[in-house]
Amino acid sequence: MFVCLFVHQICDAVAVAKILNATLVIPYLEVNPVWQDSSSFEDIFDVEHFINVLKDDISIVRELPNEFSWSTREYYGTAIRPTRIKTAPVHASVNWYQENVLPVLQSYGIAAISPFSHRLTFDNLPMEIQRLRCKVNFQALTFVPHITSLGEALVNRLRYNSGDNANAKTNYIHKVTDLSNKQPAKFVVLHLRFDKDMAAHSACDFGGGKAEKLALAKYRQVIWQGRVLNSQFTDEELRSQGRCPLTPEETGLLLAALGFDNNTRLYLASHKVYGGEARVAALRELFPLMEDKKTLTSPDELFEIKKKASLLAAVDYYVSMQSDIFVSASPGNMHNALMGHRTYENMKTIKPNMALLGQLFLNKTITWSDFQSGVMEGHNDRQGQMRLRKPKKSIYTYPAPDCMCSA
């Protein structure tokens, strides 16, 4: 989701500002072409907290000083400008920034780096820079009070299900009260990454026949002009390689094979599920205690964040960080961010073995016993065990040892 994608860019921006001894301007967030969300940094994150936590590391300002007011998106969009850096390579080194960006800063007093996604290396960095990235990601970036209040209300309703959720229909940020005699229930968060964008980009077949294939192909053409690498492979090849997102039905079978039953309290963290409620029905039948933002809240509570994908994702992220177990149906930005954050906080995350599952689901004659034993065996080492970061891997997905070891 969009909120997780730009979080890591913000962390890298702070690190680059430190490398260059520069002042960072609170980031401007571009409108995502898929989600069409115009939420600003201030709409999502607590700016005062962000600035205060990092005050001893770098200088941060909310807006450009008047002398640089000419440096706007429109200014850079109309001509080639000497203060815009467009050539930053993917995973650029410290030396690259010092040799290519620092001279621009020294000459003009300002530099705009765009594009910036994945423009700072994860390897061969001074430890203070790595630790600063960790500090931004896990300490400086906290959600605005409205997001945390709504998230905490959802967590309380999941842990202390008193059967009075009907009150939430009339009370704004209705909170569960009188918890003294109630034992908190455990709950699992399932991030069901099965929206139209994901389904189309995967180029996989989801059983909807010719009409569905044509509709998804048309969508690919509109959003990516047809440039989708997976479209050159057959569905069987994609599934056997673990490139297809799990459908709600497949995700339900995975959870059941791992031992979750119909008494499991499940929170569905998801945007719009491709296929709507009809597609979720089988999952809901397996897990009748499944909840989501809509079932736990009133229209009034969701009013401020309705149709804003980044804010909705922020609420899901908050709830996910409070859950006993987090499961993501398919890899992606949300999965990676939460896996890293929960590793940092020593919390359990189940990481599906996509290639194994793809092969199991391709076997149309497999028995439930064989499927279950295959799933259990294939996930023995994918249930929250800490993995050390390997070269070129993201520090935000694998925070150990950089963020978690003192030596």
Coordinates of C-alpha atoms in Angstrom, one line a residue:
M1 CA 0.0 0.0 0.0
F2 CA 1.0 3.6 -0.7
V3 CA 1.6 4.5 3.0
C4 CA 4.3 1.9 3.4
L5 CA 6.0 2.7 0.1
F6 CA 6.6 6.4 0.9
V7 CA 7.5 5.7 4.6
H8 CA 10.8 4.2 3.4
Q9 CA 11.5 7.1 1.1
I10 CA 11.1 9.4 4.0
C11 CA 13.5 7.4 6.1
D12 CA 16.0 7.5 3.2
A13 CA 15.5 11.3 2.8
V14 CA 16.4 11.8 6.4
A15 CA 19.5 9.7 5.9
V16 CA 20.5 11.7 2.8
A17 CA 20.0 15.0 4.6
K18 CA 22.3 13.7 7.3
I19 CA 24.9 12.6 4.8
L20 CA 24.8 16.1 3.1
N21 CA 24.4 18.1 6.4
A22 CA 21.3 19.6 4.8
T23 CA 17.9 20.7 6.1
L24 CA 15.0 18.5 5.2
V25 CA 11.7 20.0 4.1
I26 CA 8.6 18.0 5.2
P27 CA 8.0 15.7 2.2
Y28 CA 5.4 16.4 -0.4
L29 CA 3.5 13.2 -1.3
E30 CA 2.5 12.6 -4.9
V31 CA -1.0 11.5 -5.8
N32 CA -0.8 7.7 -6.4
P33 CA -2.1 7.0 -9.9
V34 CA -3.9 3.8 -8.8
W35 CA -5.3 4.8 -5.4
Q36 CA -6.0 8.5 -6.4
D37 CA -5.2 9.6 -2.8
S38 CA -4.2 13.2 -2.2
S39 CA -3.4 12.8 1.6
S40 CA -0.5 14.9 2.8
F41 CA 2.3 14.0 5.2
E42 CA 0.5 16.0 7.9
D43 CA -2.7 14.0 7.3
I44 CA -1.0 10.8 8.2
F45 CA 1.9 11.4 10.5
D46 CA 2.4 13.5 13.7
V47 CA 4.7 16.2 12.4
E48 CA 5.6 17.7 15.8
H49 CA 6.7 14.2 17.0
F50 CA 8.7 13.6 13.8
I51 CA 10.6 16.9 14.1
N52 CA 11.2 16.5 17.9
V53 CA 12.5 12.9 17.7
L54 CA 15.0 13.9 15.0
K55 CA 16.0 17.4 16.3
D56 CA 19.4 16.2 17.4
D57 CA 20.1 14.5 14.1
I58 CA 19.0 16.8 11.3
S59 CA 17.3 20.2 10.8
I60 CA 13.7 19.9 9.5
V61 CA 11.4 22.6 8.3
R62 CA 7.7 22.4 7.4
E63 CA 8.0 24.6 4.3
L64 CA 10.7 26.1 2.2
P65 CA 12.1 29.5 3.3
N66 CA 10.8 32.5 1.2
E67 CA 14.1 32.8 -0.6
F68 CA 13.5 29.3 -2.2
S69 CA 9.8 29.7 -2.8
W70 CA 10.4 29.4 -6.5
S71 CA 11.4 25.8 -6.1
T72 CA 8.0 24.2 -6.8
R73 CA 6.7 21.1 -8.6
E74 CA 5.5 23.4 -11.4
Y75 CA 8.9 25.0 -11.7
Y76 CA 10.6 21.6 -12.2
G77 CA 7.9 20.4 -14.5
T78 CA 8.3 23.1 -17.2
A79 CA 12.0 22.9 -18.0
I80 CA 15.4 21.3 -17.1
R81 CA 16.6 23.0 -13.9
P82 CA 20.1 22.9 -12.5
T83 CA 18.8 22.3 -8.9
R84 CA 16.9 19.1 -9.9
I85 CA 18.8 15.8 -9.6
K86 CA 17.2 13.3 -12.0
T87 CA 20.1 10.9 -12.3
A88 CA 20.3 9.3 -8.8
P89 CA 21.0 5.6 -9.5
V90 CA 19.0 2.9 -7.6
H91 CA 20.8 2.1 -4.3
A92 CA 23.2 5.1 -4.7
S93 CA 26.2 5.2 -2.4
V94 CA 27.3 7.9 0.1
N95 CA 30.0 8.9 -2.3
W96 CA 27.6 9.4 -5.1
Y97 CA 25.6 11.9 -3.1
Q98 CA 28.7 13.7 -1.9
E99 CA 30.0 14.0 -5.5
N100 CA 26.8 14.8 -7.3
V101 CA 24.3 16.4 -4.9
L102 CA 26.6 18.3 -2.5
P103 CA 28.0 20.6 -5.2
V104 CA 24.5 21.6 -6.2
L105 CA 23.6 22.3 -2.6
Q106 CA 26.8 24.4 -2.2
S107 CA 26.1 26.4 -5.4
Y108 CA 22.4 27.0 -5.1
G109 CA 21.5 26.3 -1.5
I110 CA 18.9 23.8 -2.5
A111 CA 18.6 20.5 -4.3
A112 CA 15.5 18.5 -5.4
I113 CA 16.1 14.8 -6.0
S114 CA 13.5 13.2 -8.1
P115 CA 12.8 10.3 -8.6
F116 CA 13.9 9.2 -5.1
S117 CA 12.4 5.7 -4.6
H118 CA 15.1 3.2 -3.6
R119 CA 17.9 5.8 -4.2
L120 CA 20.0 5.0 -1.2
T121 CA 22.0 1.8 -0.8
F122 CA 21.5 -0.7 2.1
D123 CA 25.1 -1.7 2.2
N124 CA 28.5 -0.1 3.1
L125 CA 26.9 2.8 5.0
P126 CA 28.3 4.3 8.2
M127 CA 26.6 2.7 11.1
E128 CA 25.2 6.1 12.3
I129 CA 23.4 6.4 9.0
Q130 CA 21.9 2.9 9.3
R131 CA 20.8 3.6 12.9
L132 CA 19.3 6.9 11.8
R133 CA 17.1 5.1 9.2
C134 CA 16.0 2.7 12.0
K135 CA 15.2 5.6 14.3
V136 CA 13.0 7.3 11.7
N137 CA 11.2 4.1 10.7
F138 CA 10.5 2.8 14.2
Q139 CA 10.4 5.9 16.4
A140 CA 10.0 9.1 14.5
L141 CA 7.1 8.2 12.3
T142 CA 3.9 7.9 14.3
F143 CA 0.4 8.4 13.1
V144 CA -1.8 11.4 13.9
P145 CA -4.0 11.2 16.9
H146 CA -7.2 10.5 14.9
I147 CA -5.6 7.4 13.3
T148 CA -4.2 6.1 16.6
S149 CA -7.5 6.7 18.4
L150 CA -9.5 4.9 15.8
G151 CA -7.0 2.1 15.6
E152 CA -7.0 1.7 19.4
A153 CA -10.8 1.6 19.4
L154 CA -10.7 -1.2 16.8
V155 CA -8.2 -3.2 18.9
N156 CA -10.3 -2.8 22.0
R157 CA -13.4 -4.1 20.1
L158 CA -11.4 -7.1 18.9
R159 CA -9.9 -7.9 22.2
Y160 CA -13.0 -7.2 24.3
N161 CA -15.9 -8.2 22.1
S162 CA -18.8 -7.3 24.4
G163 CA -21.5 -7.7 21.7
D164 CA -22.3 -4.0 21.9
N165 CA -20.7 -3.0 18.7
A166 CA -24.2 -1.6 17.8
N167 CA -23.3 1.3 20.0
A168 CA -20.5 2.2 17.6
K169 CA -23.2 3.0 15.1
T170 CA -24.1 6.1 17.0
N171 CA -21.0 7.0 19.1
Y172 CA -18.0 8.6 17.4
I173 CA -14.8 6.6 18.4
H174 CA -16.9 4.5 20.7
K175 CA -14.6 2.8 23.2
V176 CA -15.2 -0.4 25.0
T177 CA -15.6 0.4 28.7
D178 CA -15.5 -1.5 31.9
L179 CA -12.8 -3.9 31.0
S180 CA -11.8 -4.8 34.5
N181 CA -13.7 -8.1 34.5
K182 CA -12.9 -9.1 31.0
Q183 CA -10.0 -11.2 29.7
P184 CA -8.5 -9.8 26.5
A185 CA -9.0 -12.1 23.5
K186 CA -6.2 -12.8 21.1
F187 CA -6.7 -11.9 17.4
V188 CA -5.0 -12.5 14.1
V189 CA -4.6 -9.8 11.4
L190 CA -4.8 -11.0 7.8
H191 CA -3.6 -8.6 5.2
L192 CA -5.5 -9.8 2.1
R193 CA -3.6 -8.3 -0.8
F194 CA -6.2 -9.1 -3.4
D195 CA -7.3 -5.8 -5.0
K196 CA -7.9 -5.2 -8.7
D197 CA -4.5 -3.6 -9.1
M198 CA -2.7 -6.6 -7.6
A199 CA -4.8 -9.1 -9.6
A200 CA -4.3 -7.3 -12.9
H201 CA -0.5 -6.8 -12.4
S202 CA 0.0 -10.5 -11.5
A203 CA -1.4 -11.6 -14.9
C204 CA -2.7 -14.7 -13.2
D205 CA -5.9 -16.5 -13.9
F206 CA -8.4 -16.3 -11.0
G207 CA -11.2 -18.5 -12.4
G208 CA -13.4 -15.8 -13.8
G209 CA -13.3 -17.0 -17.4
K210 CA -12.7 -15.1 -20.6
A211 CA -14.6 -12.0 -19.4
E212 CA -12.4 -11.6 -16.4
K213 CA -9.2 -12.1 -18.4
L214 CA -10.2 -9.4 -20.9
A215 CA -11.2 -7.0 -18.1
L216 CA -7.9 -7.4 -16.3
A217 CA -5.9 -7.2 -19.6
K218 CA -7.7 -3.9 -20.3
Y219 CA -6.9 -2.6 -16.9
R220 CA -3.2 -3.5 -17.3
Q221 CA -3.2 -1.6 -20.6
V222 CA -4.7 1.5 -18.9
I223 CA -2.5 1.6 -15.8
W224 CA 0.8 0.2 -17.1
Q225 CA 0.4 0.5 -20.9
G226 CA 0.6 -3.3 -21.0
R227 CA 4.1 -3.4 -19.7
V228 CA 3.7 -6.3 -17.2
L229 CA 6.5 -8.8 -17.1
N230 CA 4.3 -11.6 -15.8
S231 CA 2.1 -11.5 -18.9
Q232 CA 4.6 -13.5 -20.9
F233 CA 4.2 -16.6 -18.7
T234 CA 1.4 -19.1 -18.4
D235 CA -0.7 -19.2 -15.3
E236 CA 0.8 -22.6 -14.3
E237 CA 4.3 -21.1 -14.6
L238 CA 3.4 -18.1 -12.5
R239 CA 1.8 -20.2 -9.8
S240 CA 4.6 -22.7 -9.6
Q241 CA 7.0 -19.8 -9.2
G242 CA 4.9 -18.2 -6.4
R243 CA 4.0 -15.1 -8.4
C244 CA 0.3 -15.2 -8.0
P245 CA -1.4 -13.5 -5.1
L246 CA -3.4 -15.8 -2.9
T247 CA -7.2 -15.5 -3.4
P248 CA -9.4 -15.2 -0.3
E249 CA -10.4 -18.9 -0.7
E250 CA -6.8 -20.0 -0.9
T251 CA -5.8 -17.8 2.1
G252 CA -8.6 -19.5 4.1
L253 CA -7.3 -22.9 3.3
L254 CA -3.7 -21.8 4.2
L255 CA -4.9 -20.6 7.6
A256 CA -7.0 -23.7 8.2
A257 CA -4.0 -25.9 7.3
L258 CA -1.9 -24.0 9.8
G259 CA -4.3 -24.8 12.6
F260 CA -6.6 -21.8 12.8
D261 CA -10.2 -22.8 13.3
N262 CA -13.7 -21.2 13.3
N263 CA -13.0 -19.8 16.8
T264 CA -10.2 -17.7 15.5
R265 CA -10.8 -13.9 15.8
L266 CA -9.6 -12.5 12.5
Y267 CA -9.3 -8.9 11.4
L268 CA -9.2 -8.4 7.7
A269 CA -6.8 -5.6 6.7
S270 CA -7.5 -4.8 3.1
H271 CA -8.6 -2.2 0.7
K272 CA -11.2 -3.1 -1.9
V273 CA -11.1 -6.9 -2.4
Y274 CA -11.3 -7.8 -6.1
G275 CA -14.6 -9.5 -6.6
G276 CA -16.2 -7.9 -3.6
E277 CA -18.0 -9.7 -0.8
A278 CA -18.8 -12.7 -3.0
R279 CA -15.1 -13.4 -3.2
V280 CA -14.7 -13.1 0.6
A281 CA -17.7 -15.3 1.4
A282 CA -15.7 -18.6 1.5
L283 CA -13.2 -17.0 3.8
R284 CA -15.9 -15.7 6.1
E285 CA -17.6 -19.1 6.2
L286 CA -14.3 -20.6 7.4
F287 CA -13.8 -17.8 10.0
P288 CA -17.2 -16.5 11.1
L289 CA -15.6 -14.3 13.7
M290 CA -13.8 -12.3 11.0
E291 CA -14.1 -8.5 11.3
D292 CA -12.9 -5.5 9.3
K293 CA -13.1 -1.7 9.5
K294 CA -16.7 -1.6 8.3
T295 CA -18.0 -4.2 10.7
L296 CA -16.3 -2.7 13.7
T297 CA -17.1 1.0 13.1
S298 CA -19.8 3.4 12.2
P299 CA -20.0 5.6 9.1
D300 CA -19.2 8.6 11.3
E301 CA -16.0 7.0 12.6
L302 CA -14.8 6.3 9.0
F303 CA -16.0 9.6 7.6
E304 CA -12.7 11.5 7.9
I305 CA -10.7 8.7 6.2
K306 CA -13.3 7.4 3.7
K307 CA -11.9 7.1 0.2
K308 CA -8.4 7.9 1.4
A309 CA -6.4 4.8 0.8
S310 CA -3.3 6.0 2.8
L311 CA -5.3 6.8 5.9
L312 CA -7.3 3.5 5.7
A313 CA -4.0 1.7 5.3
A314 CA -2.6 3.6 8.3
V315 CA -5.5 2.3 10.5
D316 CA -4.9 -1.2 9.3
Y317 CA -1.2 -0.8 10.0
Y318 CA -1.9 0.3 13.5
V319 CA -4.2 -2.6 14.2
S320 CA -1.7 -5.0 12.6
M321 CA 1.0 -3.8 15.0
Q322 CA -1.2 -4.6 18.0
S323 CA -2.2 -8.1 16.9
D324 CA -0.9 -11.4 18.3
I325 CA -0.2 -12.8 14.9
F326 CA 0.1 -11.1 11.5
V327 CA -0.4 -13.0 8.2
S328 CA 0.0 -11.4 4.8
A329 CA -1.6 -13.3 1.9
S330 CA 1.0 -12.1 -0.6
P331 CA 4.3 -10.2 -0.4
G332 CA 4.3 -6.5 -1.0
N333 CA 5.0 -3.1 0.6
M334 CA 2.6 -3.6 3.5
H335 CA 3.8 -7.1 4.2
N336 CA 7.5 -6.0 4.1
A337 CA 7.0 -3.0 6.3
L338 CA 5.0 -4.9 9.0
M339 CA 7.3 -7.9 8.9
G340 CA 10.2 -5.6 9.6
H341 CA 8.4 -3.5 12.3
R342 CA 7.1 -6.6 14.0
T343 CA 10.6 -8.2 13.9
Y344 CA 11.9 -5.1 15.6
E345 CA 9.3 -5.4 18.3
N346 CA 9.8 -9.2 18.6
M347 CA 6.2 -10.0 17.4
K348 CA 5.0 -13.1 15.4
T349 CA 4.6 -12.8 11.7
I350 CA 3.7 -15.7 9.3
K351 CA 5.3 -15.4 5.9
P352 CA 3.5 -17.6 3.3
N353 CA 5.7 -19.8 1.1
M354 CA 4.2 -18.6 -2.2
A355 CA 6.0 -21.1 -4.5
L356 CA 5.1 -24.1 -2.3
L357 CA 1.5 -23.0 -2.1
G358 CA 1.3 -22.4 -5.8
Q359 CA 2.4 -25.9 -6.4
L360 CA 0.0 -27.4 -3.8
F361 CA -2.9 -25.6 -5.3
L362 CA -2.0 -26.7 -8.8
N363 CA -2.4 -30.3 -7.6
K364 CA -6.1 -30.9 -8.2
T365 CA -6.1 -34.4 -6.7
I366 CA -4.3 -33.7 -3.5
T367 CA -6.0 -34.8 -0.3
W368 CA -6.6 -32.5 2.6
S369 CA -4.3 -34.5 4.8
D370 CA -1.5 -34.2 2.3
F371 CA -2.2 -30.5 1.7
Q372 CA -2.1 -29.8 5.5
S373 CA 1.1 -31.7 6.1
G374 CA 2.7 -30.0 3.1
V375 CA 1.7 -26.5 4.4
M376 CA 2.9 -27.3 7.9
E377 CA 6.2 -28.6 6.8
G378 CA 6.7 -25.8 4.4
H379 CA 6.1 -23.1 7.0
N380 CA 8.1 -24.5 10.0
D381 CA 10.7 -21.8 9.6
R382 CA 8.3 -19.0 8.4
Q383 CA 6.4 -18.2 11.6
G384 CA 8.3 -15.3 13.0
Q385 CA 11.8 -16.6 13.3
M386 CA 14.3 -13.7 13.1
R387 CA 16.2 -13.5 9.9
L388 CA 19.4 -11.5 9.6
R389 CA 19.6 -9.1 6.8
K390 CA 21.6 -10.2 3.8
P391 CA 23.5 -8.0 1.4
K392 CA 21.2 -5.8 -0.8
K393 CA 18.2 -6.6 1.3
S394 CA 16.1 -3.9 2.8
I395 CA 16.9 -2.7 6.4
Y396 CA 13.2 -1.9 6.7
T397 CA 12.2 -5.6 6.1
Y398 CA 15.1 -7.2 7.9
P399 CA 16.1 -4.8 10.7
A400 CA 18.5 -7.3 12.3
P401 CA 21.3 -6.8 13.0
D402 CA 21.6 -3.1 11.9
C403 CA 18.7 -1.8 14.0
M404 CA 18.7 -4.3 16.8
C405 CA 22.3 -5.0 17.9
S406 CA 24.5 -2.8 20.0
A407 CA 27.8 -4.2 18.7

